[in-house]
mmCIF file of C-alpha atoms in Angstrom:
data_model
loop_
_atom_site.group_PDB
_atom_site.id
_atom_site.type_symbol
_atom_site.label_atom_id
_atom_site.label_comp_id
_atom_site.label_asym_id
_atom_site.label_seq_id
_atom_site.Cartn_x
_atom_site.Cartn_y
_atom_site.Cartn_z
ATOM 1 C CA UNK A 138 5.167 30.410 -16.123
ATOM 2 C CA UNK A 139 7.379 31.810 -13.375
ATOM 3 C CA UNK A 140 7.617 28.938 -10.878
ATOM 4 C CA UNK A 141 9.363 31.139 -8.320
ATOM 5 C CA UNK A 142 6.109 33.017 -7.769
ATOM 6 C CA UNK A 143 3.500 30.283 -7.563
ATOM 7 C CA UNK A 144 0.650 31.575 -5.422
ATOM 8 C CA UNK A 145 -2.479 30.437 -7.230
ATOM 9 C CA UNK A 146 -3.769 27.260 -5.598
ATOM 10 C CA UNK A 147 -5.069 26.075 -8.972
ATOM 11 C CA UNK A 148 -1.455 25.857 -10.208
ATOM 12 C CA UNK A 149 -0.417 23.529 -7.406
ATOM 13 C CA UNK A 150 -1.217 20.266 -9.266
ATOM 14 C CA UNK A 151 0.885 21.426 -12.220
ATOM 15 C CA UNK A 152 3.717 22.343 -9.878
ATOM 16 C CA UNK A 153 3.484 18.953 -8.185
ATOM 17 C CA UNK A 154 3.621 17.205 -11.529
ATOM 18 C CA UNK A 155 6.765 19.159 -12.353
ATOM 19 C CA UNK A 156 8.422 18.024 -9.137
ATOM 20 C CA UNK A 157 7.353 14.422 -9.619
ATOM 21 C CA UNK A 158 8.441 14.308 -13.244
ATOM 22 C CA UNK A 159 11.915 15.506 -12.385
ATOM 23 C CA UNK A 160 12.812 12.331 -10.533
ATOM 24 C CA UNK A 161 12.162 8.709 -11.400
ATOM 25 C CA UNK A 162 11.660 7.978 -7.732
ATOM 26 C CA UNK A 163 8.761 10.399 -7.564
ATOM 27 C CA UNK A 164 7.202 9.831 -10.975
ATOM 28 C CA UNK A 165 3.562 8.777 -11.117
ATOM 29 C CA UNK A 166 2.728 6.430 -14.030
ATOM 30 C CA UNK A 167 0.444 8.226 -16.453
ATOM 31 C CA UNK A 168 -2.181 5.489 -16.132
ATOM 32 C CA UNK A 169 -2.263 5.968 -12.377
ATOM 33 C CA UNK A 170 -2.313 9.738 -12.763
ATOM 34 C CA UNK A 171 -5.327 9.492 -15.031
ATOM 35 C CA UNK A 172 -7.128 7.295 -12.530
ATOM 36 C CA UNK A 173 -6.619 9.871 -9.804
ATOM 37 C CA UNK A 174 -7.995 12.691 -11.884
ATOM 38 C CA UNK A 175 -4.579 14.187 -12.475
ATOM 39 C CA UNK A 176 -3.746 15.556 -15.921
ATOM 40 C CA UNK A 177 -0.862 14.173 -17.954
ATOM 41 C CA UNK A 178 2.592 15.592 -17.356
ATOM 42 C CA UNK A 179 3.539 18.330 -19.818
ATOM 43 C CA UNK A 180 7.011 19.045 -21.200
ATOM 44 C CA UNK A 181 6.882 22.470 -19.588
ATOM 45 C CA UNK A 182 6.144 20.863 -16.234
ATOM 46 C CA UNK A 183 8.967 18.335 -16.590
ATOM 47 C CA UNK A 184 11.525 21.173 -16.849
ATOM 48 C CA UNK A 185 10.044 23.347 -14.129
ATOM 49 C CA UNK A 186 11.881 21.745 -11.221
ATOM 50 C CA UNK A 187 15.126 23.463 -12.247
ATOM 51 C CA UNK A 188 13.474 26.834 -11.705
ATOM 52 C CA UNK A 189 11.792 25.722 -8.490
ATOM 53 C CA UNK A 190 15.060 24.492 -6.991
ATOM 54 C CA UNK A 191 16.639 27.938 -7.411
ATOM 55 C CA UNK A 192 13.892 29.866 -5.722
ATOM 56 C CA UNK A 193 11.559 29.863 -2.797
ATOM 57 C CA UNK A 194 8.262 28.102 -3.430
ATOM 58 C CA UNK A 195 5.174 29.929 -2.254
ATOM 59 C CA UNK A 196 2.209 27.688 -1.557
ATOM 60 C CA UNK A 197 -1.116 29.324 -0.831
ATOM 61 C CA UNK A 198 -3.183 27.347 1.641
ATOM 62 C CA UNK A 199 -6.894 27.012 1.252
ATOM 63 C CA UNK A 200 -7.351 29.642 3.943
ATOM 64 C CA UNK A 201 -7.170 32.954 2.008
ATOM 65 C CA UNK A 202 -4.208 35.130 2.846
ATOM 66 C CA UNK A 203 -2.117 32.386 4.439
ATOM 67 C CA UNK A 204 1.001 31.349 2.567
ATOM 68 C CA UNK A 205 3.736 28.849 3.462
ATOM 69 C CA UNK A 206 7.188 29.632 2.130
ATOM 70 C CA UNK A 207 9.927 27.061 1.640
ATOM 71 C CA UNK A 208 13.438 28.076 0.629
ATOM 72 C CA UNK A 209 14.388 25.463 -1.934
ATOM 73 C CA UNK A 210 18.021 25.088 -0.888
ATOM 74 C CA UNK A 211 18.072 22.509 1.894
ATOM 75 C CA UNK A 212 14.296 22.522 2.193
ATOM 76 C CA UNK A 213 12.960 21.287 -1.130
ATOM 77 C CA UNK A 214 11.823 17.929 0.260
ATOM 78 C CA UNK A 215 9.388 19.469 2.784
ATOM 79 C CA UNK A 216 8.016 21.591 -0.040
ATOM 80 C CA UNK A 217 7.528 18.513 -2.185
ATOM 81 C CA UNK A 218 5.742 16.759 0.681
ATOM 82 C CA UNK A 219 3.265 19.616 0.863
ATOM 83 C CA UNK A 220 2.873 19.647 -2.902
ATOM 84 C CA UNK A 221 2.247 15.918 -3.054
ATOM 85 C CA UNK A 222 -0.409 16.289 -0.383
ATOM 86 C CA UNK A 223 -2.021 19.115 -2.318
ATOM 87 C CA UNK A 224 -2.312 17.105 -5.514
ATOM 88 C CA UNK A 225 -4.201 14.409 -3.621
ATOM 89 C CA UNK A 226 -6.440 17.108 -2.228
ATOM 90 C CA UNK A 227 -6.999 18.624 -5.674
ATOM 91 C CA UNK A 228 -7.919 15.195 -7.045
ATOM 92 C CA UNK A 229 -10.545 14.856 -4.324
ATOM 93 C CA UNK A 230 -8.746 11.944 -2.724
ATOM 94 C CA UNK A 231 -8.289 13.011 0.876
ATOM 95 C CA UNK A 232 -8.505 16.239 2.839
ATOM 96 C CA UNK A 233 -5.548 17.609 4.777
ATOM 97 C CA UNK A 234 -6.501 16.031 8.101
ATOM 98 C CA UNK A 235 -6.868 12.585 6.549
ATOM 99 C CA UNK A 236 -3.534 12.960 4.771
ATOM 100 C CA UNK A 237 -1.896 13.900 8.067
ATOM 101 C CA UNK A 238 -3.464 10.858 9.708
ATOM 102 C CA UNK A 239 -2.316 8.579 6.889
ATOM 103 C CA UNK A 240 1.281 9.744 7.060
ATOM 104 C CA UNK A 241 1.455 8.864 10.752
ATOM 105 C CA UNK A 242 -0.502 5.607 10.530
ATOM 106 C CA UNK A 243 2.478 3.290 10.149
ATOM 107 C CA UNK A 244 3.117 1.731 13.548
ATOM 108 C CA UNK A 245 6.685 1.737 14.840
ATOM 109 C CA UNK A 246 7.327 -1.443 16.760
ATOM 110 C CA UNK A 247 9.893 0.245 19.015
ATOM 111 C CA UNK A 248 7.461 2.892 20.277
ATOM 112 C CA UNK A 249 6.901 3.470 23.989
ATOM 113 C CA UNK A 250 3.945 1.076 23.696
ATOM 114 C CA UNK A 251 5.526 -1.783 21.749
ATOM 115 C CA UNK A 252 3.535 -4.376 19.857
ATOM 116 C CA UNK A 253 2.583 -7.539 21.703
ATOM 117 C CA UNK A 254 4.240 -9.405 18.824
ATOM 118 C CA UNK A 255 7.663 -7.834 19.374
ATOM 119 C CA UNK A 256 8.957 -10.841 21.379
ATOM 120 C CA UNK A 257 8.362 -12.981 18.259
ATOM 121 C CA UNK A 258 11.595 -11.511 16.871
ATOM 122 C CA UNK A 259 13.284 -14.150 19.029
ATOM 123 C CA UNK A 260 12.086 -16.776 16.530
ATOM 124 C CA UNK A 261 14.594 -15.404 13.996
ATOM 125 C CA UNK A 262 12.082 -15.490 11.154
ATOM 126 C CA UNK A 263 13.679 -14.300 7.919
ATOM 127 C CA UNK A 264 12.425 -10.803 6.960
ATOM 128 C CA UNK A 265 10.352 -10.618 10.134
ATOM 129 C CA UNK A 266 8.099 -7.587 10.524
ATOM 130 C CA UNK A 267 4.963 -6.644 12.402
ATOM 131 C CA UNK A 268 2.066 -5.544 10.214
ATOM 132 C CA UNK A 269 1.229 -1.845 10.327
ATOM 133 C CA UNK A 270 -2.151 -2.463 11.940
ATOM 134 C CA UNK A 271 -0.405 -4.482 14.683
ATOM 135 C CA UNK A 272 -2.673 -7.430 13.875
ATOM 136 C CA UNK A 273 -0.008 -10.023 13.145
ATOM 137 C CA UNK A 274 3.472 -10.785 11.885
ATOM 138 C CA UNK A 275 4.938 -11.394 8.446
ATOM 139 C CA UNK A 276 8.019 -13.161 7.165
ATOM 140 C CA UNK A 277 9.394 -16.036 5.115
ATOM 141 C CA UNK A 278 7.394 -19.228 4.630
ATOM 142 C CA UNK A 279 6.972 -21.250 7.818
ATOM 143 C CA UNK A 280 6.898 -24.479 5.797
ATOM 144 C CA UNK A 281 10.598 -24.843 5.124
ATOM 145 C CA UNK A 282 12.586 -27.311 7.231
ATOM 146 C CA UNK A 283 13.606 -24.472 9.549
ATOM 147 C CA UNK A 284 10.136 -22.973 9.494
ATOM 148 C CA UNK A 285 8.447 -26.109 10.794
ATOM 149 C CA UNK A 286 10.375 -25.759 14.037
ATOM 150 C CA UNK A 287 9.084 -22.194 14.252
ATOM 151 C CA UNK A 288 5.459 -23.275 13.732
ATOM 152 C CA UNK A 289 5.559 -25.324 16.921
ATOM 153 C CA UNK A 290 6.452 -22.171 18.885
ATOM 154 C CA UNK A 291 4.106 -19.630 17.252
ATOM 155 C CA UNK A 292 1.262 -20.125 19.713
ATOM 156 C CA UNK A 293 3.568 -19.139 22.577
ATOM 157 C CA UNK A 294 3.937 -15.725 20.908
ATOM 158 C CA UNK A 295 0.227 -15.027 20.482
ATOM 159 C CA UNK A 296 -0.168 -16.372 16.929
ATOM 160 C CA UNK A 297 -3.391 -18.295 16.276
ATOM 161 C CA UNK A 298 -3.452 -18.731 12.492
ATOM 162 C CA UNK A 299 -1.062 -19.049 9.542
ATOM 163 C CA UNK A 300 -1.696 -17.721 6.020
ATOM 164 C CA UNK A 301 0.452 -19.416 3.390
ATOM 165 C CA UNK A 302 0.973 -17.368 0.203
ATOM 166 C CA UNK A 303 3.172 -19.812 -1.729
ATOM 167 C CA UNK A 304 1.628 -21.188 -4.902
ATOM 168 C CA UNK A 305 3.363 -24.535 -4.448
ATOM 169 C CA UNK A 306 3.281 -26.975 -1.538
ATOM 170 C CA UNK A 307 0.601 -29.346 -0.277
ATOM 171 C CA UNK A 308 -2.116 -27.386 1.584
ATOM 172 C CA UNK A 309 -3.458 -30.547 3.229
ATOM 173 C CA UNK A 310 -0.062 -31.436 4.679
ATOM 174 C CA UNK A 311 0.608 -27.833 5.705
ATOM 175 C CA UNK A 312 -2.796 -27.669 7.387
ATOM 176 C CA UNK A 313 -2.012 -30.814 9.352
ATOM 177 C CA UNK A 314 1.325 -29.370 10.497
ATOM 178 C CA UNK A 315 -0.450 -26.266 11.798
ATOM 179 C CA UNK A 316 -3.251 -28.251 13.427
ATOM 180 C CA UNK A 317 -0.721 -30.253 15.451
ATOM 181 C CA UNK A 318 0.439 -26.966 16.973
ATOM 182 C CA UNK A 319 -3.110 -25.719 17.586
ATOM 183 C CA UNK A 320 -3.055 -23.221 14.719
ATOM 184 C CA UNK A 321 -5.610 -22.435 12.022
ATOM 185 C CA UNK A 322 -4.362 -22.580 8.434
ATOM 186 C CA UNK A 323 -5.317 -20.851 5.199
ATOM 187 C CA UNK A 324 -3.801 -21.259 1.755
ATOM 188 C CA UNK A 325 -4.013 -18.026 -0.256
ATOM 189 C CA UNK A 326 -1.702 -18.713 -3.204
ATOM 190 C CA UNK A 327 -0.177 -15.839 -5.139
ATOM 191 C CA UNK A 328 1.661 -16.888 -8.297
ATOM 192 C CA UNK A 329 5.082 -15.417 -9.089
ATOM 193 C CA UNK A 330 3.607 -13.641 -12.109
ATOM 194 C CA UNK A 331 0.660 -12.538 -9.935
ATOM 195 C CA UNK A 332 -1.844 -13.444 -12.653
ATOM 196 C CA UNK A 333 -5.178 -13.892 -10.981
ATOM 197 C CA UNK A 334 -7.403 -16.859 -11.759
ATOM 198 C CA UNK A 335 -11.071 -16.725 -10.847
ATOM 199 C CA UNK A 336 -10.425 -19.447 -8.276
ATOM 200 C CA UNK A 337 -7.898 -17.258 -6.457
ATOM 201 C CA UNK A 338 -10.088 -14.161 -6.721
ATOM 202 C CA UNK A 339 -12.918 -16.081 -5.076
ATOM 203 C CA UNK A 340 -10.645 -16.644 -2.050
ATOM 204 C CA UNK A 341 -10.220 -12.917 -1.357
ATOM 205 C CA UNK A 342 -13.316 -12.542 0.898
ATOM 206 C CA UNK A 343 -12.160 -15.480 3.044
ATOM 207 C CA UNK A 344 -8.642 -14.033 3.140
ATOM 208 C CA UNK A 345 -9.908 -10.631 4.297
ATOM 209 C CA UNK A 346 -12.077 -12.251 6.979
ATOM 210 C CA UNK A 347 -9.097 -14.287 8.201
ATOM 211 C CA UNK A 348 -6.958 -11.164 8.588
ATOM 212 C CA UNK A 349 -9.789 -9.418 10.444
ATOM 213 C CA UNK A 350 -9.406 -12.006 13.206
ATOM 214 C CA UNK A 351 -5.831 -10.857 13.791
ATOM 215 C CA UNK A 352 -3.089 -12.835 15.554
ATOM 216 C CA UNK A 353 -1.779 -14.200 12.250
ATOM 217 C CA UNK A 354 1.515 -15.118 10.654
ATOM 218 C CA UNK A 355 1.497 -14.416 6.913
ATOM 219 C CA UNK A 356 4.322 -15.305 4.586
ATOM 220 C CA UNK A 357 5.562 -16.275 1.136
ATOM 221 C CA UNK A 358 8.912 -17.809 0.146
ATOM 222 C CA UNK A 359 10.968 -14.839 1.375
ATOM 223 C CA UNK A 360 8.244 -12.917 3.196
ATOM 224 C CA UNK A 361 8.678 -9.904 0.941
ATOM 225 C CA UNK A 362 7.084 -9.297 -2.474
ATOM 226 C CA UNK A 363 4.039 -11.568 -2.402
ATOM 227 C CA UNK A 364 3.503 -10.748 1.252
ATOM 228 C CA UNK A 365 3.444 -7.056 0.325
ATOM 229 C CA UNK A 366 0.886 -7.862 -2.376
ATOM 230 C CA UNK A 367 -1.345 -9.865 -0.049
ATOM 231 C CA UNK A 368 -1.429 -7.228 2.690
ATOM 232 C CA UNK A 369 -2.074 -4.533 0.091
ATOM 233 C CA UNK A 370 -5.009 -6.554 -1.271
ATOM 234 C CA UNK A 371 -6.472 -6.707 2.217
ATOM 235 C CA UNK A 372 -6.157 -2.919 2.393
ATOM 236 C CA UNK A 373 -7.881 -2.447 -0.970
ATOM 237 C CA UNK A 374 -10.748 -4.898 -0.504
ATOM 238 C CA UNK A 375 -11.511 -4.623 3.216
ATOM 239 C CA UNK A 376 -14.260 -1.974 3.625
ATOM 240 C CA UNK A 377 -12.752 -0.907 6.958
ATOM 241 C CA UNK A 378 -8.955 -1.345 6.823
ATOM 242 C CA UNK A 379 -7.076 -0.372 9.967
ATOM 243 C CA UNK A 380 -4.040 1.235 8.347
ATOM 244 C CA UNK A 381 -2.065 1.556 5.144
ATOM 245 C CA UNK A 382 0.450 -1.305 4.771
ATOM 246 C CA UNK A 383 4.168 -0.629 4.539
ATOM 247 C CA UNK A 384 5.845 -2.201 1.502
ATOM 248 C CA UNK A 385 8.706 -4.024 3.218
ATOM 249 C CA UNK A 386 10.266 -5.260 -0.050
ATOM 250 C CA UNK A 387 10.909 -1.672 -1.101
ATOM 251 C CA UNK A 388 14.548 -1.213 -0.138
ATOM 252 C CA UNK A 389 14.754 1.967 -2.242
ATOM 253 C CA UNK A 390 12.286 4.489 -3.650
ATOM 254 C CA UNK A 391 12.689 3.087 -7.147
ATOM 255 C CA UNK A 392 12.044 -0.451 -5.951
ATOM 256 C CA UNK A 393 9.105 0.603 -3.797
ATOM 257 C CA UNK A 394 7.569 2.348 -6.800
ATOM 258 C CA UNK A 395 8.021 -0.784 -8.926
ATOM 259 C CA UNK A 396 6.428 -2.969 -6.244
ATOM 260 C CA UNK A 397 3.481 -0.612 -5.840
ATOM 261 C CA UNK A 398 2.907 -0.456 -9.592
ATOM 262 C CA UNK A 399 2.917 -4.256 -9.759
ATOM 263 C CA UNK A 400 0.332 -4.339 -6.968
ATOM 264 C CA UNK A 401 -1.804 -1.770 -8.788
ATOM 265 C CA UNK A 402 -1.701 -3.913 -11.942
ATOM 266 C CA UNK A 403 -2.783 -6.940 -9.886
ATOM 267 C CA UNK A 404 -5.689 -4.962 -8.420
ATOM 268 C CA UNK A 405 -6.741 -3.871 -11.914
ATOM 269 C CA UNK A 406 -6.520 -7.483 -13.099
ATOM 270 C CA UNK A 407 -8.733 -8.587 -10.218
ATOM 271 C CA UNK A 408 -11.279 -5.795 -10.593
ATOM 272 C CA UNK A 409 -11.697 -5.501 -14.362
ATOM 273 C CA UNK A 410 -11.832 -7.610 -17.500
ATOM 274 C CA UNK A 411 -11.164 -4.370 -19.387
ATOM 275 C CA UNK A 412 -9.938 -1.437 -17.284
ATOM 276 C CA UNK A 413 -10.008 1.121 -20.109
ATOM 277 C CA UNK A 414 -13.610 0.272 -20.963
ATOM 278 C CA UNK A 415 -14.550 0.057 -17.284
ATOM 279 C CA UNK A 416 -15.896 -3.500 -17.578
ATOM 280 C CA UNK A 417 -15.799 -5.067 -14.088
ATOM 281 C CA UNK A 418 -14.616 -8.602 -13.519
ATOM 282 C CA UNK A 419 -16.087 -8.724 -10.034
ATOM 283 C CA UNK A 420 -19.709 -9.334 -9.125
ATOM 284 C CA UNK A 421 -22.135 -7.715 -6.718
ATOM 285 C CA UNK A 422 -22.040 -10.946 -4.719
ATOM 286 C CA UNK A 423 -18.254 -10.616 -4.332
ATOM 287 C CA UNK A 424 -18.633 -7.072 -2.976
ATOM 288 C CA UNK A 425 -21.397 -8.166 -0.592
ATOM 289 C CA UNK A 426 -19.260 -10.993 0.836
ATOM 290 C CA UNK A 427 -16.594 -8.433 1.697
ATOM 291 C CA UNK A 428 -19.121 -6.130 3.373
ATOM 292 C CA UNK A 429 -19.398 -3.364 0.757
ATOM 293 C CA UNK A 430 -22.824 -1.846 0.087
ATOM 294 C CA UNK A 431 -22.384 -2.530 -3.624
ATOM 295 C CA UNK A 432 -19.716 -3.131 -6.260
ATOM 296 C CA UNK A 433 -19.607 0.512 -7.360
ATOM 297 C CA UNK A 434 -18.674 1.581 -3.834
ATOM 298 C CA UNK A 435 -15.724 -0.829 -3.862
ATOM 299 C CA UNK A 436 -14.492 0.199 -7.328
ATOM 300 C CA UNK A 437 -14.851 3.914 -6.553
ATOM 301 C CA UNK A 438 -12.716 3.538 -3.425
ATOM 302 C CA UNK A 439 -9.819 1.754 -5.153
ATOM 303 C CA UNK A 440 -8.172 4.903 -6.663
ATOM 304 C CA UNK A 441 -8.287 6.657 -3.279
ATOM 305 C CA UNK A 442 -6.535 3.774 -1.583
ATOM 306 C CA UNK A 443 -3.945 3.560 -4.345
ATOM 307 C CA UNK A 444 -3.110 7.189 -3.668
ATOM 308 C CA UNK A 445 -2.935 6.572 0.088
ATOM 309 C CA UNK A 446 -0.625 3.578 -0.375
ATOM 310 C CA UNK A 447 1.625 5.725 -2.570
ATOM 311 C CA UNK A 448 1.622 8.579 -0.064
ATOM 312 C CA UNK A 449 2.403 6.522 3.025
ATOM 313 C CA UNK A 450 5.169 4.613 1.243
ATOM 314 C CA UNK A 451 6.558 7.950 -0.049
ATOM 315 C CA UNK A 452 6.486 7.114 -3.737
ATOM 316 C CA UNK A 453 4.101 9.881 -4.852
#
């Protein structure tokens, strides 16, 4: 195939696979690719990027007769962005308008209309960040010696509830500490290995409902990896999520990809006793508690949201 003259829209997924395969930072795990309706990478596709980088890439839009042209030198990344969007479209994940909306959904806290939680930066919380839906803040555990001093001040910054993600610690004592400062408390433990017991899975509906209330402070030991996982789980299991979460622990594309893949494995572990056989671990009652019409609706939506998380965090 001559990749310098790609004009057939049906070849776009293959071209995208070629681009993704060429770089570890853009590679899609084959298991994830299969879930999204994308065919396995071929050897031919893995070598195609060398040809694409030496030529202009013609991409035919869905409107007949309209073609975008990107000169590879100095402009390959924009071309890849379009290609990555197209593969989601081909897989039936999202249309162009939704993709455009997703890519701009991450809130910038220094915008002209800053978040009401921006003043909370004064608390000097380790790895402080405002969640992408502007519903709360995230950071390191508030139950360290330093953190307890912070808890007493949270209410002054608009925080009404604390979600503790650490698997250790005394939830009764932590709850009492929060209550003294007029804060609600929830323990949603995520183990370091992120293996999900039925007891922890049963807490997900309560966790999602707690985040729906907003005005929260959510954190794990460092406020990074397990906090990323928890906010991603809210995105996957909430029928009406506000925005795609940003993976704050991803300090590089490789690391972001690794974090996302770990989250996807956790979601599979929660949803299925046997993913390959399609045997669900969850019940209809679980789906109903979250507000889904039925379990099938929830499970069918998961691959779409995996793709959106990958797109917004620029790992696809």
